[in-house]
PDB file of C-alpha atoms in Angstrom:
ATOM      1  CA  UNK A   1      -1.591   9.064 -32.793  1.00 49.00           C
ATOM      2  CA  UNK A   2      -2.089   5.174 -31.250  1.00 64.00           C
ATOM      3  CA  UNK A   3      -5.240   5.864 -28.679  1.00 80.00           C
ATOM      4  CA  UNK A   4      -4.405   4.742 -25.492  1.00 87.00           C
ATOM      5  CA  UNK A   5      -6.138   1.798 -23.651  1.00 92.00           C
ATOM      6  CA  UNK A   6      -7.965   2.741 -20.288  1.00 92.00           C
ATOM      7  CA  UNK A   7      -6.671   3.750 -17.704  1.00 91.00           C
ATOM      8  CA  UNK A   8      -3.338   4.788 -19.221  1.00 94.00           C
ATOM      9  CA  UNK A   9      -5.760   7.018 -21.589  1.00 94.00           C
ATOM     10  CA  UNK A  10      -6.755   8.961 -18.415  1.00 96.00           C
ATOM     11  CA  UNK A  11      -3.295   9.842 -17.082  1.00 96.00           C
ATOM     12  CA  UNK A  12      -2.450  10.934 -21.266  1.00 95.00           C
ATOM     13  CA  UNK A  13      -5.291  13.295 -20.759  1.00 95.00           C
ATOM     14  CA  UNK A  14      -4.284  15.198 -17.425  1.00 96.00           C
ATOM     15  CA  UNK A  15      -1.125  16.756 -18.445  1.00 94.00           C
ATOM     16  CA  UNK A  16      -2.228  19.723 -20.120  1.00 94.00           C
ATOM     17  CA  UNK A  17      -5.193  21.912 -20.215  1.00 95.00           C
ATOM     18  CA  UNK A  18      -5.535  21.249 -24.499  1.00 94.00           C
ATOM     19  CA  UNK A  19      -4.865  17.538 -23.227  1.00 94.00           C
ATOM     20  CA  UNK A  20      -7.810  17.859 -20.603  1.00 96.00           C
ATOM     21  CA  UNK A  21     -10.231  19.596 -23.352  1.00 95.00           C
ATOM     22  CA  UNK A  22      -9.914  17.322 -25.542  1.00 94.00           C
ATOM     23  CA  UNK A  23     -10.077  14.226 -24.078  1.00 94.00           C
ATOM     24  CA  UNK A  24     -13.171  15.121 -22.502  1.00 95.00           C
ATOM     25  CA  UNK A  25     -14.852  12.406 -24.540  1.00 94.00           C
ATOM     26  CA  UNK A  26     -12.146   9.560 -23.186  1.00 94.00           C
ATOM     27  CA  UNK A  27     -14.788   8.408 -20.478  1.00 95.00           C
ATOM     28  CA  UNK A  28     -17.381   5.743 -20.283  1.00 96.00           C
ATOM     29  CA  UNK A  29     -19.731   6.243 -17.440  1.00 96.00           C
ATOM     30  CA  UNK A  30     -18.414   3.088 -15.801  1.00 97.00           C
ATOM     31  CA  UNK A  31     -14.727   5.125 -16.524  1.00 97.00           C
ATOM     32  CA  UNK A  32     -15.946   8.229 -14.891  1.00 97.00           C
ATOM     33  CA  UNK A  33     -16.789   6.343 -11.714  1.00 97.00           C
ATOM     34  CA  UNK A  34     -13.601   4.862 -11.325  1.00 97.00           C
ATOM     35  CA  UNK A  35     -11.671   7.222 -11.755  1.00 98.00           C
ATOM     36  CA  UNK A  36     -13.733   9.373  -9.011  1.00 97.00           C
ATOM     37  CA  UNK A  37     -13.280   6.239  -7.104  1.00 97.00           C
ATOM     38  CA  UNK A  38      -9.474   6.551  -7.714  1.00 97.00           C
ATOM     39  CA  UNK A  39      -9.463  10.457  -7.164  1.00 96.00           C
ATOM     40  CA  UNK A  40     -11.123   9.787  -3.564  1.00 96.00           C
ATOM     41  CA  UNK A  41      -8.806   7.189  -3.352  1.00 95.00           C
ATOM     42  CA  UNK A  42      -5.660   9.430  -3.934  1.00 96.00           C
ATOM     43  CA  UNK A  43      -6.513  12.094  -1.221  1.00 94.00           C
ATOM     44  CA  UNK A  44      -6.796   9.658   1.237  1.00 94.00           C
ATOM     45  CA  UNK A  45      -3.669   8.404   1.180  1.00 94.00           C
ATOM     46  CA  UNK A  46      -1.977  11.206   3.479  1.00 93.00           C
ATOM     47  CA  UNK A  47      -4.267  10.073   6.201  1.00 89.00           C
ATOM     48  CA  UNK A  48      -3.373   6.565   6.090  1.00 88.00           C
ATOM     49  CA  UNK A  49       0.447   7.395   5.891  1.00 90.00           C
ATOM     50  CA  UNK A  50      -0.384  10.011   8.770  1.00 86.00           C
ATOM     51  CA  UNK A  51      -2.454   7.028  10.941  1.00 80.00           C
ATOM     52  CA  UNK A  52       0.185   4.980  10.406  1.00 78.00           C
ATOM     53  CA  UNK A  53       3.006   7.107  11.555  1.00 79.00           C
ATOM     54  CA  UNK A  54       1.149   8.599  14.075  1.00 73.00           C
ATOM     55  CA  UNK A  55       2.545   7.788  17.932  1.00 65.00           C
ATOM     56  CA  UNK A  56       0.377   9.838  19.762  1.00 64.00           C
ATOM     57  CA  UNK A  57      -3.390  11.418  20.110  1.00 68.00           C
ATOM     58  CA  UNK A  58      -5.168  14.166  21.845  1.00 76.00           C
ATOM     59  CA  UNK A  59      -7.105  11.684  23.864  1.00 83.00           C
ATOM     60  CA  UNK A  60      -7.970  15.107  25.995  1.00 84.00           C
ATOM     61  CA  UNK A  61     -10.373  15.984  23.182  1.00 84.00           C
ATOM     62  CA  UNK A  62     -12.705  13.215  23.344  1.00 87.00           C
ATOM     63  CA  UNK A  63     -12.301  13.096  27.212  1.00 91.00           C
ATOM     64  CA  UNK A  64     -11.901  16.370  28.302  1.00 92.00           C
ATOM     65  CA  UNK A  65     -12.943  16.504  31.927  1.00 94.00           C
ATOM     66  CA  UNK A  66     -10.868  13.808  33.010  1.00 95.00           C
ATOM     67  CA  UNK A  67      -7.692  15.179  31.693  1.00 93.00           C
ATOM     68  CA  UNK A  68      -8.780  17.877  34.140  1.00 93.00           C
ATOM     69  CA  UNK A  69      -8.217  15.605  37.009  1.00 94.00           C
ATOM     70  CA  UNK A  70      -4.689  14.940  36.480  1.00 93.00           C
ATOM     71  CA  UNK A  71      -3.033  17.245  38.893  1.00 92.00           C
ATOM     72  CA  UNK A  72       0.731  17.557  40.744  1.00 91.00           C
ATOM     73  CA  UNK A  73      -0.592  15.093  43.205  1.00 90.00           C
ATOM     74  CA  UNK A  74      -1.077  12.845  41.080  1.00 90.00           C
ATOM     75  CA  UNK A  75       2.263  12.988  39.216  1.00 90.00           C
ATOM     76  CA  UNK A  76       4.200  12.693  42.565  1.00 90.00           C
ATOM     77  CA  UNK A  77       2.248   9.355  43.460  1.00 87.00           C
ATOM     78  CA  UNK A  78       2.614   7.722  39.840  1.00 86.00           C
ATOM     79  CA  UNK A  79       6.238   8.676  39.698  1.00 84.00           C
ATOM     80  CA  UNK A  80       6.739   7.113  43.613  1.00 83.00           C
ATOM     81  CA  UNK A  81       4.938   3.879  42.593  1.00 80.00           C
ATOM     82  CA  UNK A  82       6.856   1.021  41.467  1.00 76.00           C
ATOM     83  CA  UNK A  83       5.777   0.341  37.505  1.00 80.00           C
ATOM     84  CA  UNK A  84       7.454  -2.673  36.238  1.00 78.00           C
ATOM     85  CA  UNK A  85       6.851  -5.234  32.967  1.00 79.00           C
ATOM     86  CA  UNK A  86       3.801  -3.554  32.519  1.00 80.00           C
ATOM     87  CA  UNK A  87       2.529  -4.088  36.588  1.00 85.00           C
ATOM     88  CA  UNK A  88       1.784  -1.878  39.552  1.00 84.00           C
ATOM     89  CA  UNK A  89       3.091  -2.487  42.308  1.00 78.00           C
ATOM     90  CA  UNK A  90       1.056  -0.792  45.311  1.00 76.00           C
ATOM     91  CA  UNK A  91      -0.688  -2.295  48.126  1.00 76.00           C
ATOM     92  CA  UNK A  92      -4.222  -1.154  49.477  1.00 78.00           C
ATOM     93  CA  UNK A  93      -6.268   1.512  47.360  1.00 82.00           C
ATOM     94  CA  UNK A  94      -6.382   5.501  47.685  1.00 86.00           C
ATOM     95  CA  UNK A  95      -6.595   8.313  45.829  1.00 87.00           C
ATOM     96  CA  UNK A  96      -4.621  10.405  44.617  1.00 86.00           C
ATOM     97  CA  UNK A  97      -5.750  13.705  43.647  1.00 87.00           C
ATOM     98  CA  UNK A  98      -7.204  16.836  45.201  1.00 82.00           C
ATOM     99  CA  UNK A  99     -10.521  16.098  43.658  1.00 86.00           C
ATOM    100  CA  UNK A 100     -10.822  12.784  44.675  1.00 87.00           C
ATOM    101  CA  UNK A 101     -11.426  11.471  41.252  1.00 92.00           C
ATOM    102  CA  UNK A 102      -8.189   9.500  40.502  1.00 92.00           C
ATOM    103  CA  UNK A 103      -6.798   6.479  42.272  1.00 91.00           C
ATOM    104  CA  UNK A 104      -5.042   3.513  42.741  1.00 91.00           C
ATOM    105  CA  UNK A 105      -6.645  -0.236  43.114  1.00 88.00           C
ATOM    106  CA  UNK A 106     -10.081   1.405  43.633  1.00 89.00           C
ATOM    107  CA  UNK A 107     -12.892  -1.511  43.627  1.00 89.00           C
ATOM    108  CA  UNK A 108     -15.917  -0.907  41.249  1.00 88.00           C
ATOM    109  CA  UNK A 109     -17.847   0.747  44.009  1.00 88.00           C
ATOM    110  CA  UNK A 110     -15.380   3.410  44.886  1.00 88.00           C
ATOM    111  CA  UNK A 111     -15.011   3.827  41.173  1.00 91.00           C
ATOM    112  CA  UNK A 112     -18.381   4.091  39.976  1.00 88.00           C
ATOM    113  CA  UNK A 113     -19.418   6.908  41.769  1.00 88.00           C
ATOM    114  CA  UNK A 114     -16.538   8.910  39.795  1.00 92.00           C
ATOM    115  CA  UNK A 115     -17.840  11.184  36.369  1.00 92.00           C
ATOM    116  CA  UNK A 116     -14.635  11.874  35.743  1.00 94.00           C
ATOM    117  CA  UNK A 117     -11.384  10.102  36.530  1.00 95.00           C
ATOM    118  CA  UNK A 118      -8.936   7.276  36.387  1.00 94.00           C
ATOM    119  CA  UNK A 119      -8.494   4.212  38.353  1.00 94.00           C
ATOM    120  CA  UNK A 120      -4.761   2.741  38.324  1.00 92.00           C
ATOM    121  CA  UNK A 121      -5.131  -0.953  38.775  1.00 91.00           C
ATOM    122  CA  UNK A 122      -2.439  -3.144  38.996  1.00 89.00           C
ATOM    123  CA  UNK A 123      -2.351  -4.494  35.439  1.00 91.00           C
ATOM    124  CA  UNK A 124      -4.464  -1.689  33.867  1.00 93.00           C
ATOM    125  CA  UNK A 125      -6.022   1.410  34.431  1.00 94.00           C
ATOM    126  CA  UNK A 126      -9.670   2.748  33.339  1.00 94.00           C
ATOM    127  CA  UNK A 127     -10.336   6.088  31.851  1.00 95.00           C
ATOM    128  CA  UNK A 128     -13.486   7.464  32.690  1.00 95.00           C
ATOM    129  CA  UNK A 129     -15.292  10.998  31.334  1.00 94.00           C
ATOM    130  CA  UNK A 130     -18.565  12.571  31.895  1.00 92.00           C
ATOM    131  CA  UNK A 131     -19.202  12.614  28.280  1.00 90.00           C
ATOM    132  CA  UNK A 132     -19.823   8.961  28.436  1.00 91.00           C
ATOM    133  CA  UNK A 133     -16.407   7.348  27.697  1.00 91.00           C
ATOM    134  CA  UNK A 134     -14.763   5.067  29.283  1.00 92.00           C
ATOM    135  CA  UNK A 135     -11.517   2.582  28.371  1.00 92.00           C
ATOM    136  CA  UNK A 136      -9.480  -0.348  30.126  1.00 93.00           C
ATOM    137  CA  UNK A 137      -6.359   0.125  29.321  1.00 93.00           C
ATOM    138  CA  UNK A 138      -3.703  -2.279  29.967  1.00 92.00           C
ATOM    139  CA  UNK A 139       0.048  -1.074  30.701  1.00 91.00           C
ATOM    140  CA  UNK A 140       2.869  -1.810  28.079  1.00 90.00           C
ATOM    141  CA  UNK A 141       5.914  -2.684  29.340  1.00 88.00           C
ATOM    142  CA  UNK A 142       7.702   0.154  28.681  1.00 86.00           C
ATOM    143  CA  UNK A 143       4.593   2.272  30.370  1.00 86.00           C
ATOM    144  CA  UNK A 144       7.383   4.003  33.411  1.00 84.00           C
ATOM    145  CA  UNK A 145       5.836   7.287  35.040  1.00 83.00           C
ATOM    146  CA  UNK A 146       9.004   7.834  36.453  1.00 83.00           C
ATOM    147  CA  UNK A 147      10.156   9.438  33.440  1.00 85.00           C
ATOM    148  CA  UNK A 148       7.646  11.878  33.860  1.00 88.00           C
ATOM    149  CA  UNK A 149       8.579  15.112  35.214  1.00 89.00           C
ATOM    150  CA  UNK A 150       5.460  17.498  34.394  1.00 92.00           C
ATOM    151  CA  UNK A 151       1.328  17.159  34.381  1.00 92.00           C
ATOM    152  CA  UNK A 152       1.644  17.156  30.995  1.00 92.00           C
ATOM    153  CA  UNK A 153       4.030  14.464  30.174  1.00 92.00           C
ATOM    154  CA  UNK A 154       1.882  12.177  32.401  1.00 92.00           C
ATOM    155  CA  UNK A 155      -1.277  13.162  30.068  1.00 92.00           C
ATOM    156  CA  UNK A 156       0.501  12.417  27.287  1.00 90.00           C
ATOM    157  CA  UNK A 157       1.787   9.206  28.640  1.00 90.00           C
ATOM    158  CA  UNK A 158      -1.179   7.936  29.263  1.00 92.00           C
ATOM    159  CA  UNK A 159      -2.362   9.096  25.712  1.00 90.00           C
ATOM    160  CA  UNK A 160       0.166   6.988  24.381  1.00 88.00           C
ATOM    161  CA  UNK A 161      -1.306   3.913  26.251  1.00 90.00           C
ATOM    162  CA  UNK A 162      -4.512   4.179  25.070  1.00 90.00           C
ATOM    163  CA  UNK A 163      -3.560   4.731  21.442  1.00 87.00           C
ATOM    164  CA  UNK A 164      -1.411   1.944  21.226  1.00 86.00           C
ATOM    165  CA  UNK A 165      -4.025  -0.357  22.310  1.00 86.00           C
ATOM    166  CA  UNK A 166      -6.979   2.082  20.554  1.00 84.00           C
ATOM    167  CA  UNK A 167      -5.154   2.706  16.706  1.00 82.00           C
ATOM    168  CA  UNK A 168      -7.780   0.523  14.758  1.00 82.00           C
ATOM    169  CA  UNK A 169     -10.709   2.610  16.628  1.00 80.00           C
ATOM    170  CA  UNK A 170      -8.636   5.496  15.905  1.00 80.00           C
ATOM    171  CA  UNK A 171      -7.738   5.022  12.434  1.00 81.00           C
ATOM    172  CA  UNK A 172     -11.142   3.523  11.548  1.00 85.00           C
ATOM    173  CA  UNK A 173     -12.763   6.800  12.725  1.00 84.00           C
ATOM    174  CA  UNK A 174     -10.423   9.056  11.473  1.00 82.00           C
ATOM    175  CA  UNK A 175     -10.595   6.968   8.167  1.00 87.00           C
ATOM    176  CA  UNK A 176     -14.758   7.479   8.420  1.00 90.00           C
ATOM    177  CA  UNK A 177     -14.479  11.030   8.883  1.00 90.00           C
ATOM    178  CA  UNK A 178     -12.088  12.072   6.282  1.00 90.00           C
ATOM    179  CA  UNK A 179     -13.556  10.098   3.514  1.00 92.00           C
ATOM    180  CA  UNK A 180     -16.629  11.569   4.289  1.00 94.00           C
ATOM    181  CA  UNK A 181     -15.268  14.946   4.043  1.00 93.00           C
ATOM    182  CA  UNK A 182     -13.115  13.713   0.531  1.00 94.00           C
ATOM    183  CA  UNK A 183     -16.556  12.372  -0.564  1.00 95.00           C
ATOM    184  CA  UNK A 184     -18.326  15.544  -0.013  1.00 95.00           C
ATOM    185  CA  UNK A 185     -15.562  17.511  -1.113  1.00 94.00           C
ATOM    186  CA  UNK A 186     -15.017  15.899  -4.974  1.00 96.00           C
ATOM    187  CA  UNK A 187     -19.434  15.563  -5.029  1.00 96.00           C
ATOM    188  CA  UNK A 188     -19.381  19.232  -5.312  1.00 95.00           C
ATOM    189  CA  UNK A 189     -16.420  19.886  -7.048  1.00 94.00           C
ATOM    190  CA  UNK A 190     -17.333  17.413  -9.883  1.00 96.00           C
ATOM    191  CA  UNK A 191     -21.026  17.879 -10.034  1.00 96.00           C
ATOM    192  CA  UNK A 192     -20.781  21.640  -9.453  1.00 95.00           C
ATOM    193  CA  UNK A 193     -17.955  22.406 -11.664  1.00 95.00           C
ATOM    194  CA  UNK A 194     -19.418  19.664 -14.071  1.00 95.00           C
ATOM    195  CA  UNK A 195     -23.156  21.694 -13.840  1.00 96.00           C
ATOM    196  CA  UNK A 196     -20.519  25.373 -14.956  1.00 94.00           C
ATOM    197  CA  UNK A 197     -18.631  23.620 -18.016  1.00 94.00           C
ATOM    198  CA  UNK A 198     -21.912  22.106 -19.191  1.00 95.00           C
ATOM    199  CA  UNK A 199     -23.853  25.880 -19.011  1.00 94.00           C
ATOM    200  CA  UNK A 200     -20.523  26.910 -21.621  1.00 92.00           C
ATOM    201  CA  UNK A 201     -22.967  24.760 -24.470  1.00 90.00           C
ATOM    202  CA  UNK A 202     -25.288  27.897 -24.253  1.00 88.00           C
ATOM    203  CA  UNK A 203     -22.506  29.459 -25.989  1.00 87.00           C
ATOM    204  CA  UNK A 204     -22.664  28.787 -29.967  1.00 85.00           C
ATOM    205  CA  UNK A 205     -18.677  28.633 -29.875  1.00 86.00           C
ATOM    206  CA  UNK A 206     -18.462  25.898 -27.519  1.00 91.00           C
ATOM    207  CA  UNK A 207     -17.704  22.199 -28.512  1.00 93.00           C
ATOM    208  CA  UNK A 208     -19.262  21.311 -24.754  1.00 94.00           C
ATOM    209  CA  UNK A 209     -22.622  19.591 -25.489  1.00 92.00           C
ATOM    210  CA  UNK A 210     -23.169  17.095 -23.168  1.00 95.00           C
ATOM    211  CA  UNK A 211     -22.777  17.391 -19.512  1.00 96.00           C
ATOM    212  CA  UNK A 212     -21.217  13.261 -19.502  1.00 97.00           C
ATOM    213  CA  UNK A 213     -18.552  15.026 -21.217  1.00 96.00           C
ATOM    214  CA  UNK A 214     -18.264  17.940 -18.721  1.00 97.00           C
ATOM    215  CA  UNK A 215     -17.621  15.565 -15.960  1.00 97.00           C
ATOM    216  CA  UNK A 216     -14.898  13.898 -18.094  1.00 98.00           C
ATOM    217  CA  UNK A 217     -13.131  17.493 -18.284  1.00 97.00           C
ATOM    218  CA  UNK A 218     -13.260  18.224 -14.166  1.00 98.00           C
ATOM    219  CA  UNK A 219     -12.221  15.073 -13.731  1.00 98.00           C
ATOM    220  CA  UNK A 220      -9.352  15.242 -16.422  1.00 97.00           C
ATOM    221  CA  UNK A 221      -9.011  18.734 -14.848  1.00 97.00           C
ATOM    222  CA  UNK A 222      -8.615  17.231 -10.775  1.00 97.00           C
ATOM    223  CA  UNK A 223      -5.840  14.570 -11.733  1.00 96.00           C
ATOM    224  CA  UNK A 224      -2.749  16.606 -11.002  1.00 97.00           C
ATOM    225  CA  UNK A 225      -4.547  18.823  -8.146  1.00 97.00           C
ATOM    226  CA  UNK A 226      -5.042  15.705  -6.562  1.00 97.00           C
ATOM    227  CA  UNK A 227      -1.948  14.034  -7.276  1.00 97.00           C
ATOM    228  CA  UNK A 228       0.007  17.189  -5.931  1.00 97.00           C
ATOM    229  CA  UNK A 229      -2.798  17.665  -3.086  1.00 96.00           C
ATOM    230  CA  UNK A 230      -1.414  13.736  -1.772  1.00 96.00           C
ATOM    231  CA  UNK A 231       1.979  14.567  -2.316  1.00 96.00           C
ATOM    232  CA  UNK A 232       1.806  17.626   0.146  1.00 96.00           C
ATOM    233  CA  UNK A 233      -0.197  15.826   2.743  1.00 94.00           C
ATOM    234  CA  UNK A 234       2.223  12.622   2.410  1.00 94.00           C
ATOM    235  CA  UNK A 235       5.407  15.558   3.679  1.00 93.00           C
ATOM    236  CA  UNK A 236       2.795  17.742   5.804  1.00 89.00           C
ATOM    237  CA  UNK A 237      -0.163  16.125   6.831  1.00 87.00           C
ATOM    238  CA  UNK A 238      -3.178  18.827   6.387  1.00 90.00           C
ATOM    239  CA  UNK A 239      -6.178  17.684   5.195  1.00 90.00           C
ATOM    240  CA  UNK A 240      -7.598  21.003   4.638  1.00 92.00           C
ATOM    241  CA  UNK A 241      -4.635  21.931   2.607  1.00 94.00           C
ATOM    242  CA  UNK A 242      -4.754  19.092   0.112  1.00 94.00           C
ATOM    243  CA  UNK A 243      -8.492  19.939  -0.039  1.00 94.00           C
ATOM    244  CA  UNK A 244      -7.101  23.485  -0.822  1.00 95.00           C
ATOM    245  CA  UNK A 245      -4.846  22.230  -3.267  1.00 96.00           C
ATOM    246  CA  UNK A 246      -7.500  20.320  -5.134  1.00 96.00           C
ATOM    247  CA  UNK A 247      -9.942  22.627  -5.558  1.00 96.00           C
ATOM    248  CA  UNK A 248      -7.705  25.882  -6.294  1.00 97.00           C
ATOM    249  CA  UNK A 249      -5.514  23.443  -9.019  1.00 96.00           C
ATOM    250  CA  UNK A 250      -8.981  22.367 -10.372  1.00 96.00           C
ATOM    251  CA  UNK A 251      -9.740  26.264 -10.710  1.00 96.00           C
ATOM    252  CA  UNK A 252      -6.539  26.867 -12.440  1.00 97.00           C
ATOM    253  CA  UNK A 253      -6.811  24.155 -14.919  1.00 97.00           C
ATOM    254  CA  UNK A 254     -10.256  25.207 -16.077  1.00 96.00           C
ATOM    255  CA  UNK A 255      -9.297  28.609 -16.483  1.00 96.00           C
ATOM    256  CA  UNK A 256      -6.048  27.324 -18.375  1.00 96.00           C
ATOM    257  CA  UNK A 257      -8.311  25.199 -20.400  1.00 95.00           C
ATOM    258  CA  UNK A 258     -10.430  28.331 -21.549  1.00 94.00           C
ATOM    259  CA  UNK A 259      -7.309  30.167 -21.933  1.00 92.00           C
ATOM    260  CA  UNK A 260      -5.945  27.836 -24.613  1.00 92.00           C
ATOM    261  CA  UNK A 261      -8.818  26.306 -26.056  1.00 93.00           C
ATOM    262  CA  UNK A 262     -11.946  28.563 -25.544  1.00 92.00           C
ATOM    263  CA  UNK A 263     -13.897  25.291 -25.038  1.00 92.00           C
ATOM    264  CA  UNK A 264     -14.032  25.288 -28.851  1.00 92.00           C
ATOM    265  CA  UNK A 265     -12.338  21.796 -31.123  1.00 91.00           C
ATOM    266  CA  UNK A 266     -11.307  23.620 -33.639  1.00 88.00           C
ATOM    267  CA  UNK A 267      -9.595  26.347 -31.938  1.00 87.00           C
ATOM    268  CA  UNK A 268      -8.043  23.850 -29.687  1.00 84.00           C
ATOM    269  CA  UNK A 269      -7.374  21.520 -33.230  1.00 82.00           C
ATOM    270  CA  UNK A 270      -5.588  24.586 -34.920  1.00 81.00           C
ATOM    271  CA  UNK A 271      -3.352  25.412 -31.828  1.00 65.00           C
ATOM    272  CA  UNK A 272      -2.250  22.322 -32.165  1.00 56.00           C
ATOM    273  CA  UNK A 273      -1.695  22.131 -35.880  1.00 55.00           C
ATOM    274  CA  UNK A 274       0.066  25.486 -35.536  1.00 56.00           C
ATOM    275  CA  UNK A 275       2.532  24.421 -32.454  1.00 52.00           C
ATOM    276  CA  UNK A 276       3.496  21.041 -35.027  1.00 52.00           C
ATOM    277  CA  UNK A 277       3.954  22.982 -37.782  1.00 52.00           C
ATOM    278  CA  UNK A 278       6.463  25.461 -35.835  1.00 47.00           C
TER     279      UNK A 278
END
């Protein structure tokens, strides 16, 4: 059989849990960290996709207490005020809620003495939380309260606003955070599952001896986890679920591998021989 050139050798070596065994040796150590470059890689494409289909955020879970503000009150003046091309158009300021903490065409000084609130200016309003956050947001064109009939399709309104001026912060951070977790995840499911192949050399009847070539297997091992893992998360975006994915297809495949190979060559060798000859 013609050996493959890397990378193509790599994908050869995925399909099968004899395939995986075998080719445990495939890897360079320059090899092994691409390819855990490229696994990382390929679970973080559903929250790219995800990003970049995305139309909305929570924006009430990073500023809580102002969300809190928004009341009826504040509903009926938005959807009385005249929005148009992106502008306000009221005269003098007020506010607007119960609370006092939301307004229209509030100066700095009537603003700053707010924790929580928003300030509707005439080209923009500023979001304000007590856990420190606070964004200028400037109206979109098509930003019309009017077509707002509840509390909570104002919130998410003015969700929409910020995200469409906030998706790099957004995606950046959400980009951070999830590699992170991918990063952490594949650490300790190469390095620990690595560490359990590699104690298999205790046994005289395994062909494991080196623990380079224990890393080679898990990683041979997580290729079609990972690859199924991204395919779920590009149809249903769950990040914990193509973790899921990963790590129980990574626990299958090893136990497959045993299964038909017993970490031995030869067994694996003559299972072979005996599947060509039938």
């Amino acid at each position: 059989m013609t050996k493959l050139p890397f990378p193509f050798s790599y994908f050869a070596n995925i399909v099968t849990p004899r395939r995986v065994f075998l080719g445990r040796k495939s890897l360079t150590k320059f090899q092994l960290v691409v390819i855990f470059i490229f696994i990382t890689a390929l679970a973080l494409i559903p929250v790219t996709v995800n990003m970049a289909r995305s139309t909305n955020f929570q924006l009430a879970e990073i500023m809580p207490d102002m969300f809190k503000q928004v009341d009826h009150d504040t509903l009926m003046t938005i959807q009385a005020a005249g929005f148009k091309d992106g502008q306000l158009a009221v005269e003098g300021s007020q506010m607007i809620n119960s609370r006092g903490t939301i307004g229209v065409n509030l100066s700095e000084d009537q603003f700053k003495s707010v924790k929580s609130g928003i300030s509707f200016g005439e080209t923009a309003m500023i979001l304000k939380d007590a856990s420190g956050y606070e964004f200028k947001v400037s109206y979109t064109k098509d930003f019309n309260p009017q077509d707002f009939t509840t509390v909570e399709e104002l919130k998410q309104g003015i969700s929409s606003q910020w995200l469409k001026q906030n998706k790099a912060f957004v995606a950046f951070t959400m980009m951070l955070m999830s590699a992170s977790l991918i990063l952490v995840s594949n650490v300790i499911l190469i390095v620990g599952g690595g560490f359990f192949v590699w104690l298999t050399k205790k046994n005289h009847l395994s062909s494991i001896k080196t623990y380079q070539e224990s890393l080679n297997l898990v990683l041979n091992g997580l290729g079609l986890s990972t690859m199924l893992g991204m395919v779920v998360g590009l149809i249903s975006f769950d990040m914990t679920l193509v973790l899921s994915i990963q790590s129980f297809g990574l626990v299958l495949m090893l136990l497959g591998v045993f299964v038909t190979t017993r970490f031995n060559d030869s067994y694996a060798k003559s299972k072979v021989s005996k599947l060509q000859r039938a």
